[in-house]
Amino acid sequence: MTGDPLALLVRFAEALRTAGLTVSVDRVVAAAEALGHWGIAADAQPYWPLRVALCRDRSDVPVFDMVYRDWFGTPPDDFGRTGSALVPAQSHRTDGRPGADAPSPQRADVPAPQRADVPSPRAAGGGAGNASRLASRDFDDLTEDELREVATWVDLLRPMPTRRTMHRRSARTGPTDPARTMRLMLRTGGELVRLRHRRPAVRTRRLLLLVDVSASMSPYSDMLLRFAAAALAASPRTTEIFAVGTDHTRLTRSMRGLRPRDALPAAGRVQTGWSGGTTLGDALNGFLRRWGGTDVVRSAIVVFGSDGLEHAEMAPLIRQVQRLAALAKVLIWASPDCHTDGERSKDRLIAQAQQSATRVVGCHDYLALRNLAKVVTNA
């Protein structure tokens, strides 16, 4: 190790925060403790203890990997155990951090090995700064290669809302379960050998995603459908996906059972009026006539991904959004024009329609979709 390991760990955590991850102090402390138990073998990489301690969920992994490559070299989960413990691998640092004068281990004539299904972050510049820029850039401003890279991050998002039930499950800790404790005492002759515990059971809530596929949403509808496919892969029995534009089309059946990256081409083969006109009021009216009285909508978490632009009168759209909000448990309106939580459209009529929604969030970049996943999970 070069320099103070704890100082290096703190600076690495700062790089992760710069790239858009939320790294709290207690996670840094956990990472330091994990590294202390990892061993001092010369060929040991700190990848797994750092990843387990500093990543909150799978959606953090792509950005973590990019920052890790910039600091320590190729992660062992990609291509085997390489590198050494907590020794930065890159030479382009000019801010006084360890490794500033070390030569780069990458040879120009030998390309780094890559997984076939994940584009190399170095193809788009690599590093924490590039990850932060891609994560916060509007989808409409990305190149095709950058969109493919960000799409792999979206595929890892797994929004899954849950709810507590009246049932109880056995647990190792928590409130005492009197019935199970008494039954155990009867089997042991009245001796209180062990307390049994219980906790509330958790069930997955129904999730409905309505994705606007009209022409005005074309830069964003693909990513929203990838987000929907990731939700469907996480909970196929309780998730429904519909495309809306001039009409409504159910996509759940064509996308179910596929990986997110394969689900989008499958959805593209369904006739939905992609990039066509927009009569959202009529489309939602037809959808609610057919599905409004079913479990697809009633008491479900509903995500409506749309910019709200309407070719017809806005009054029908306002009424149908009110109906949708009344039937759903929670209505989340994801709009590419809303860059902060709670921000509504500058168009007065669209803002009036958004007033019926429980939450209005963005969907214009990867960070906005990560936030949408958290909002859905915690709804």
CSV table of C-alpha atoms in Angstrom, one decimal:
chain,number,residue,atom,x,y,z
A,1,MET,CA,0.0,0.0,0.0
A,2,THR,CA,1.2,3.5,-0.8
A,3,GLY,CA,0.6,6.2,1.8
A,4,ASP,CA,-2.0,6.1,4.5
A,5,PRO,CA,-4.7,3.4,3.7
A,6,LEU,CA,-7.4,5.2,5.7
A,7,ALA,CA,-6.7,8.6,3.9
A,8,LEU,CA,-6.8,6.8,0.6
A,9,LEU,CA,-10.1,5.1,1.5
A,10,VAL,CA,-11.6,8.5,2.4
A,11,ARG,CA,-10.5,10.0,-0.9
A,12,PHE,CA,-11.9,7.0,-2.8
A,13,ALA,CA,-15.3,7.5,-1.0
A,14,GLU,CA,-15.1,11.2,-2.1
A,15,ALA,CA,-14.6,10.1,-5.7
A,16,LEU,CA,-17.7,7.8,-5.4
A,17,ARG,CA,-19.7,10.8,-4.1
A,18,THR,CA,-18.5,12.9,-7.0
A,19,ALA,CA,-19.7,10.2,-9.4
A,20,GLY,CA,-23.2,10.4,-7.9
A,21,LEU,CA,-23.3,7.6,-5.2
A,22,THR,CA,-24.4,8.2,-1.6
A,23,VAL,CA,-21.6,7.1,0.6
A,24,SER,CA,-22.2,7.8,4.3
A,25,VAL,CA,-19.5,7.9,7.0
A,26,ASP,CA,-20.7,4.7,8.6
A,27,ARG,CA,-20.2,2.9,5.2
A,28,VAL,CA,-16.6,4.2,5.1
A,29,VAL,CA,-16.1,2.9,8.6
A,30,ALA,CA,-17.5,-0.5,7.6
A,31,ALA,CA,-15.2,-0.5,4.6
A,32,ALA,CA,-12.2,0.2,6.8
A,33,GLU,CA,-13.2,-2.7,9.1
A,34,ALA,CA,-13.8,-5.0,6.1
A,35,LEU,CA,-10.3,-4.2,4.7
A,36,GLY,CA,-8.8,-5.0,8.1
A,37,HIS,CA,-10.2,-8.5,7.9
A,38,TRP,CA,-9.4,-8.9,4.2
A,39,GLY,CA,-5.8,-9.9,4.7
A,40,ILE,CA,-2.5,-8.5,3.4
A,41,ALA,CA,-1.8,-10.9,0.6
A,42,ALA,CA,0.2,-9.2,-2.1
A,43,ASP,CA,-2.3,-10.3,-4.8
A,44,ALA,CA,-5.4,-9.4,-2.9
A,45,GLN,CA,-7.7,-6.8,-4.4
A,46,PRO,CA,-9.9,-4.6,-2.2
A,47,TYR,CA,-12.8,-4.8,-4.7
A,48,TRP,CA,-15.2,-7.0,-2.8
A,49,PRO,CA,-14.9,-5.5,0.7
A,50,LEU,CA,-15.2,-2.0,-0.8
A,51,ARG,CA,-18.1,-3.0,-3.0
A,52,VAL,CA,-20.0,-4.7,-0.2
A,53,ALA,CA,-19.5,-1.9,2.2
A,54,LEU,CA,-19.9,1.1,0.0
A,55,CYS,CA,-22.7,0.0,-2.5
A,56,ARG,CA,-26.2,0.1,-1.1
A,57,ASP,CA,-27.8,-1.9,-3.9
A,58,ARG,CA,-27.2,-3.3,-7.4
A,59,SER,CA,-27.9,0.0,-9.1
A,60,ASP,CA,-24.7,1.4,-7.5
A,61,VAL,CA,-22.5,-1.2,-9.0
A,62,PRO,CA,-21.9,0.2,-12.5
A,63,VAL,CA,-20.8,3.6,-11.2
A,64,PHE,CA,-18.7,1.9,-8.4
A,65,ASP,CA,-17.0,-0.3,-11.0
A,66,MET,CA,-16.1,2.7,-13.2
A,67,VAL,CA,-14.6,4.6,-10.2
A,68,TYR,CA,-12.8,1.5,-9.1
A,69,ARG,CA,-11.2,1.0,-12.5
A,70,ASP,CA,-10.0,4.6,-12.3
A,71,TRP,CA,-8.4,4.0,-8.9
A,72,PHE,CA,-7.3,0.4,-8.6
A,73,GLY,CA,-7.5,-1.2,-12.1
A,74,THR,CA,-9.6,-3.9,-13.5
A,75,PRO,CA,-12.1,-5.4,-10.9
A,76,PRO,CA,-11.6,-9.1,-10.2
A,77,ASP,CA,-15.3,-9.9,-10.8
A,78,ASP,CA,-14.8,-9.1,-14.5
A,79,PHE,CA,-11.6,-10.8,-15.4
A,80,GLY,CA,-10.1,-12.6,-12.5
A,81,ARG,CA,-7.8,-11.5,-9.6
A,82,THR,CA,-5.4,-8.9,-10.8
A,83,GLY,CA,-3.6,-5.9,-9.3
A,84,SER,CA,-2.6,-5.5,-5.7
A,85,ALA,CA,-4.2,-4.4,-2.5
A,86,LEU,CA,-5.2,-0.7,-2.3
A,87,VAL,CA,-2.6,0.5,-4.8
A,88,PRO,CA,-4.0,3.0,-7.3
A,89,ALA,CA,-3.5,1.9,-10.8
A,90,GLN,CA,-3.9,5.1,-12.8
A,91,SER,CA,-1.3,7.7,-13.5
A,92,HIS,CA,-3.4,10.7,-14.6
A,93,ARG,CA,-4.0,12.2,-11.1
A,94,THR,CA,-2.7,15.7,-10.6
A,95,ASP,CA,-4.3,16.4,-7.2
A,96,GLY,CA,-1.6,14.9,-4.9
A,97,ARG,CA,-3.4,11.6,-4.4
A,98,PRO,CA,-1.3,8.4,-4.3
A,99,GLY,CA,-0.3,7.1,-7.7
A,100,ALA,CA,0.1,10.5,-9.3
A,101,ASP,CA,3.5,9.7,-10.8
A,102,ALA,CA,3.1,6.0,-11.4
A,103,PRO,CA,3.0,4.8,-15.0
A,104,SER,CA,-0.3,3.5,-16.3
A,105,PRO,CA,-0.5,-0.3,-16.4
A,106,GLN,CA,-2.6,-0.2,-19.6
A,107,ARG,CA,-0.6,-0.8,-22.8
A,108,ALA,CA,-1.7,1.0,-25.9
A,109,ASP,CA,-1.2,-2.0,-28.1
A,110,VAL,CA,-3.1,-4.5,-25.9
A,111,PRO,CA,-6.8,-3.7,-25.5
A,112,ALA,CA,-8.3,-4.4,-22.1
A,113,PRO,CA,-10.5,-7.6,-22.1
A,114,GLN,CA,-14.2,-6.8,-22.1
A,115,ARG,CA,-17.4,-8.7,-21.3
A,116,ALA,CA,-19.5,-9.1,-24.4
A,117,ASP,CA,-22.7,-7.8,-22.8
A,118,VAL,CA,-21.3,-4.7,-21.1
A,119,PRO,CA,-19.7,-1.9,-23.1
A,120,SER,CA,-16.3,-0.8,-21.8
A,121,PRO,CA,-16.4,2.4,-19.8
A,122,ARG,CA,-13.1,3.4,-21.3
A,123,ALA,CA,-14.8,3.5,-24.7
A,124,ALA,CA,-16.5,6.7,-23.4
A,125,GLY,CA,-13.6,8.1,-21.5
A,126,GLY,CA,-13.8,6.0,-18.3
A,127,GLY,CA,-13.3,7.1,-14.8
A,128,ALA,CA,-15.4,8.7,-12.0
A,129,GLY,CA,-15.8,12.0,-13.9
A,130,ASN,CA,-17.1,10.3,-17.0
A,131,ALA,CA,-19.5,8.2,-14.9
A,132,SER,CA,-20.8,11.4,-13.2
A,133,ARG,CA,-21.3,13.2,-16.5
A,134,LEU,CA,-23.1,10.3,-18.1
A,135,ALA,CA,-25.3,9.8,-15.1
A,136,SER,CA,-26.4,13.4,-15.0
A,137,ARG,CA,-26.7,14.1,-18.8
A,138,ASP,CA,-30.1,14.3,-20.5
A,139,PHE,CA,-30.8,11.2,-22.6
A,140,ASP,CA,-31.6,13.5,-25.5
A,141,ASP,CA,-27.9,14.7,-25.4
A,142,LEU,CA,-26.2,11.3,-25.4
A,143,THR,CA,-24.6,9.6,-28.4
A,144,GLU,CA,-25.6,6.1,-29.4
A,145,ASP,CA,-22.6,4.5,-27.6
A,146,GLU,CA,-23.3,6.5,-24.5
A,147,LEU,CA,-27.0,5.5,-24.5
A,148,ARG,CA,-26.0,1.9,-24.7
A,149,GLU,CA,-23.7,2.3,-21.7
A,150,VAL,CA,-26.3,4.1,-19.6
A,151,ALA,CA,-28.8,1.4,-20.7
A,152,THR,CA,-26.8,-1.3,-18.9
A,153,TRP,CA,-27.1,0.7,-15.7
A,154,VAL,CA,-30.9,1.1,-16.1
A,155,ASP,CA,-31.2,-2.6,-16.6
A,156,LEU,CA,-29.8,-3.1,-13.0
A,157,LEU,CA,-32.5,-1.0,-11.4
A,158,ARG,CA,-35.0,-3.2,-9.6
A,159,PRO,CA,-38.0,-1.1,-8.3
A,160,MET,CA,-40.2,-3.4,-6.2
A,161,PRO,CA,-42.7,-1.8,-3.8
A,162,THR,CA,-43.7,-3.9,-0.8
A,163,ARG,CA,-46.3,-3.7,2.0
A,164,ARG,CA,-46.7,-5.3,5.4
A,165,THR,CA,-49.5,-7.8,6.0
A,166,MET,CA,-51.4,-8.9,9.0
A,167,HIS,CA,-49.6,-12.3,8.9
A,168,ARG,CA,-46.5,-12.9,10.9
A,169,ARG,CA,-43.4,-14.9,10.0
A,170,SER,CA,-40.8,-16.4,12.3
A,171,ALA,CA,-37.7,-14.4,12.8
A,172,ARG,CA,-34.5,-14.6,14.8
A,173,THR,CA,-35.1,-11.2,16.5
A,174,GLY,CA,-38.0,-8.9,17.2
A,175,PRO,CA,-41.2,-9.3,19.2
A,176,THR,CA,-41.8,-12.5,21.0
A,177,ASP,CA,-44.1,-15.1,19.4
A,178,PRO,CA,-46.1,-16.4,22.4
A,179,ALA,CA,-47.7,-19.3,20.6
A,180,ARG,CA,-44.5,-20.8,19.2
A,181,THR,CA,-42.7,-20.2,22.5
A,182,MET,CA,-45.4,-22.1,24.4
A,183,ARG,CA,-45.3,-25.0,21.9
A,184,LEU,CA,-41.6,-25.2,22.3
A,185,MET,CA,-42.0,-25.3,26.1
A,186,LEU,CA,-44.5,-28.1,25.9
A,187,ARG,CA,-42.0,-30.2,23.9
A,188,THR,CA,-39.2,-29.5,26.5
A,189,GLY,CA,-41.3,-30.4,29.6
A,190,GLY,CA,-42.2,-26.8,30.5
A,191,GLU,CA,-38.6,-25.5,30.3
A,192,LEU,CA,-38.2,-22.1,28.7
A,193,VAL,CA,-35.2,-23.2,26.6
A,194,ARG,CA,-35.5,-20.5,23.9
A,195,LEU,CA,-37.7,-17.5,23.0
A,196,ARG,CA,-39.3,-17.6,19.6
A,197,HIS,CA,-39.7,-14.4,17.7
A,198,ARG,CA,-41.9,-13.1,14.8
A,199,ARG,CA,-42.1,-10.2,12.4
A,200,PRO,CA,-44.7,-8.9,10.0
A,201,ALA,CA,-44.8,-10.6,6.6
A,202,VAL,CA,-44.1,-8.5,3.6
A,203,ARG,CA,-45.9,-8.8,0.2
A,204,THR,CA,-45.0,-7.2,-3.1
A,205,ARG,CA,-47.4,-4.4,-4.2
A,206,ARG,CA,-48.9,-4.3,-7.6
A,207,LEU,CA,-47.0,-2.0,-9.9
A,208,LEU,CA,-48.4,-0.5,-13.2
A,209,LEU,CA,-46.2,1.4,-15.6
A,210,LEU,CA,-47.8,3.5,-18.3
A,211,VAL,CA,-45.2,4.7,-20.8
A,212,ASP,CA,-46.0,7.5,-23.3
A,213,VAL,CA,-44.5,6.4,-26.7
A,214,SER,CA,-45.5,9.4,-28.7
A,215,ALA,CA,-43.0,11.4,-30.9
A,216,SER,CA,-42.3,14.0,-28.2
A,217,MET,CA,-41.2,11.3,-25.8
A,218,SER,CA,-39.0,9.4,-28.2
A,219,PRO,CA,-35.7,10.4,-26.5
A,220,TYR,CA,-37.0,9.0,-23.2
A,221,SER,CA,-39.6,6.3,-23.9
A,222,ASP,CA,-36.9,3.7,-24.6
A,223,MET,CA,-35.2,4.2,-21.2
A,224,LEU,CA,-38.6,4.3,-19.4
A,225,LEU,CA,-39.4,0.9,-21.1
A,226,ARG,CA,-36.0,-0.5,-20.0
A,227,PHE,CA,-36.9,0.7,-16.5
A,228,ALA,CA,-40.2,-1.0,-16.8
A,229,ALA,CA,-38.6,-4.2,-18.0
A,230,ALA,CA,-36.2,-4.2,-15.0
A,231,ALA,CA,-39.2,-3.8,-12.7
A,232,LEU,CA,-41.0,-6.7,-14.5
A,233,ALA,CA,-37.9,-8.9,-14.2
A,234,ALA,CA,-37.8,-8.2,-10.5
A,235,SER,CA,-41.5,-9.0,-9.9
A,236,PRO,CA,-43.1,-10.6,-12.9
A,237,ARG,CA,-46.3,-11.6,-11.1
A,238,THR,CA,-47.2,-8.1,-9.8
A,239,THR,CA,-46.0,-5.8,-12.6
A,240,GLU,CA,-47.9,-4.6,-15.6
A,241,ILE,CA,-46.6,-2.5,-18.5
A,242,PHE,CA,-48.7,-0.5,-21.0
A,243,ALA,CA,-47.7,1.8,-23.9
A,244,VAL,CA,-50.0,4.8,-24.4
A,245,GLY,CA,-50.1,7.4,-27.1
A,246,THR,CA,-53.1,7.5,-29.5
A,247,ASP,CA,-54.3,4.2,-27.8
A,248,HIS,CA,-53.2,1.8,-25.1
A,249,THR,CA,-51.3,-1.4,-25.7
A,250,ARG,CA,-50.4,-4.1,-23.1
A,251,LEU,CA,-46.7,-5.0,-23.3
A,252,THR,CA,-46.5,-7.2,-20.2
A,253,ARG,CA,-47.0,-10.5,-22.0
A,254,SER,CA,-44.4,-9.8,-24.7
A,255,MET,CA,-41.8,-8.7,-22.2
A,256,ARG,CA,-42.3,-11.2,-19.4
A,257,GLY,CA,-39.6,-13.8,-18.9
A,258,LEU,CA,-36.9,-11.8,-20.8
A,259,ARG,CA,-33.9,-10.0,-19.5
A,260,PRO,CA,-34.4,-6.2,-19.7
A,261,ARG,CA,-32.0,-5.8,-22.7
A,262,ASP,CA,-34.0,-8.4,-24.6
A,263,ALA,CA,-37.4,-7.2,-23.4
A,264,LEU,CA,-37.2,-3.9,-25.3
A,265,PRO,CA,-36.8,-5.4,-28.8
A,266,ALA,CA,-39.7,-7.7,-27.9
A,267,ALA,CA,-41.9,-4.7,-27.0
A,268,GLY,CA,-40.8,-3.0,-30.2
A,269,ARG,CA,-42.4,-5.8,-32.3
A,270,VAL,CA,-45.8,-5.0,-30.8
A,271,GLN,CA,-48.0,-2.5,-32.7
A,272,THR,CA,-48.2,0.5,-30.4
A,273,GLY,CA,-48.1,3.5,-32.6
A,274,TRP,CA,-44.5,4.3,-31.7
A,275,SER,CA,-43.4,7.9,-32.2
A,276,GLY,CA,-46.9,8.8,-33.5
A,277,GLY,CA,-49.3,11.5,-32.4
A,278,THR,CA,-50.6,12.0,-28.9
A,279,THR,CA,-54.2,11.8,-27.7
A,280,LEU,CA,-53.4,10.8,-24.1
A,281,GLY,CA,-56.9,11.7,-22.8
A,282,ASP,CA,-58.5,9.2,-25.2
A,283,ALA,CA,-55.8,6.6,-24.6
A,284,LEU,CA,-56.2,6.8,-20.8
A,285,ASN,CA,-60.0,6.8,-21.2
A,286,GLY,CA,-59.9,3.6,-23.2
A,287,PHE,CA,-57.4,2.1,-20.8
A,288,LEU,CA,-59.5,2.8,-17.7
A,289,ARG,CA,-62.7,1.5,-19.4
A,290,ARG,CA,-60.9,-1.8,-20.0
A,291,TRP,CA,-58.7,-2.1,-17.0
A,292,GLY,CA,-59.9,0.4,-14.4
A,293,GLY,CA,-62.1,-2.1,-12.6
A,294,THR,CA,-59.4,-4.7,-12.3
A,295,ASP,CA,-56.5,-5.3,-9.9
A,296,VAL,CA,-54.1,-4.0,-12.6
A,297,VAL,CA,-55.1,-0.4,-11.5
A,298,ARG,CA,-57.0,-0.6,-8.2
A,299,SER,CA,-54.7,0.0,-5.2
A,300,ALA,CA,-51.6,-0.4,-7.4
A,301,ILE,CA,-48.5,1.8,-7.5
A,302,VAL,CA,-49.0,3.6,-10.9
A,303,VAL,CA,-46.1,5.2,-12.8
A,304,PHE,CA,-47.2,7.5,-15.6
A,305,GLY,CA,-44.2,8.3,-17.8
A,306,SER,CA,-45.1,11.2,-20.0
A,307,ASP,CA,-44.3,14.9,-20.8
A,308,GLY,CA,-48.1,15.6,-20.9
A,309,LEU,CA,-48.1,17.1,-24.4
A,310,GLU,CA,-51.5,16.6,-26.0
A,311,HIS,CA,-52.6,17.1,-29.6
A,312,ALA,CA,-56.2,17.3,-28.6
A,313,GLU,CA,-57.9,19.3,-25.9
A,314,MET,CA,-56.3,19.1,-22.4
A,315,ALA,CA,-59.6,18.8,-20.5
A,316,PRO,CA,-60.0,15.0,-21.2
A,317,LEU,CA,-56.4,14.3,-20.1
A,318,ILE,CA,-56.9,16.2,-16.8
A,319,ARG,CA,-60.1,14.2,-16.1
A,320,GLN,CA,-58.5,10.9,-16.9
A,321,VAL,CA,-55.5,11.6,-14.7
A,322,GLN,CA,-57.9,12.4,-11.9
A,323,ARG,CA,-59.7,9.1,-12.4
A,324,LEU,CA,-56.4,7.2,-12.5
A,325,ALA,CA,-55.2,8.9,-9.3
A,326,ALA,CA,-58.6,8.0,-7.6
A,327,LEU,CA,-58.2,4.3,-8.5
A,328,ALA,CA,-54.5,3.9,-7.7
A,329,LYS,CA,-52.9,3.8,-4.3
A,330,VAL,CA,-50.1,6.1,-5.5
A,331,LEU,CA,-49.8,7.9,-8.8
A,332,ILE,CA,-46.3,8.9,-9.7
A,333,TRP,CA,-45.9,11.1,-12.8
A,334,ALA,CA,-42.4,10.8,-14.3
A,335,SER,CA,-41.8,13.7,-16.7
A,336,PRO,CA,-38.6,14.6,-18.6
A,337,ASP,CA,-39.4,18.3,-18.1
A,338,CYS,CA,-39.3,18.0,-14.3
A,339,HIS,CA,-35.6,18.0,-13.2
A,340,THR,CA,-36.3,18.2,-9.5
A,341,ASP,CA,-38.8,16.4,-7.2
A,342,GLY,CA,-42.1,18.2,-7.1
A,343,GLU,CA,-41.3,20.5,-10.0
A,344,ARG,CA,-44.3,20.8,-12.4
A,345,SER,CA,-44.5,21.7,-16.0
A,346,LYS,CA,-44.3,25.3,-17.0
A,347,ASP,CA,-47.4,24.7,-19.2
A,348,ARG,CA,-50.4,25.7,-17.1
A,349,LEU,CA,-52.7,23.0,-18.3
A,350,ILE,CA,-50.1,20.2,-18.0
A,351,ALA,CA,-49.3,21.4,-14.5
A,352,GLN,CA,-53.0,21.3,-13.7
A,353,ALA,CA,-53.1,17.6,-14.8
A,354,GLN,CA,-50.0,16.9,-12.7
A,355,GLN,CA,-51.7,18.2,-9.5
A,356,SER,CA,-53.7,15.0,-9.3
A,357,ALA,CA,-50.5,12.9,-9.0
A,358,THR,CA,-49.1,12.0,-5.6
A,359,ARG,CA,-45.5,12.7,-6.7
A,360,VAL,CA,-44.0,14.4,-9.8
A,361,VAL,CA,-40.4,13.3,-10.5
A,362,GLY,CA,-38.0,13.4,-13.4
A,363,CYS,CA,-37.0,10.8,-16.0
A,364,HIS,CA,-34.6,12.7,-18.1
A,365,ASP,CA,-31.3,11.1,-17.1
A,366,TYR,CA,-30.0,8.1,-15.2
A,367,LEU,CA,-29.9,9.8,-11.8
A,368,ALA,CA,-33.6,10.7,-12.3
A,369,LEU,CA,-34.4,7.0,-13.0
A,370,ARG,CA,-32.5,5.9,-9.9
A,371,ASN,CA,-34.6,8.4,-7.9
A,372,LEU,CA,-37.8,7.1,-9.6
A,373,ALA,CA,-36.8,3.5,-8.5
A,374,LYS,CA,-36.4,4.7,-4.9
A,375,VAL,CA,-39.7,6.5,-5.0
A,376,VAL,CA,-41.5,3.4,-6.3
A,377,THR,CA,-39.8,1.1,-3.8
A,378,ASN,CA,-40.7,3.3,-0.9
A,379,ALA,CA,-44.2,4.2,-2.1
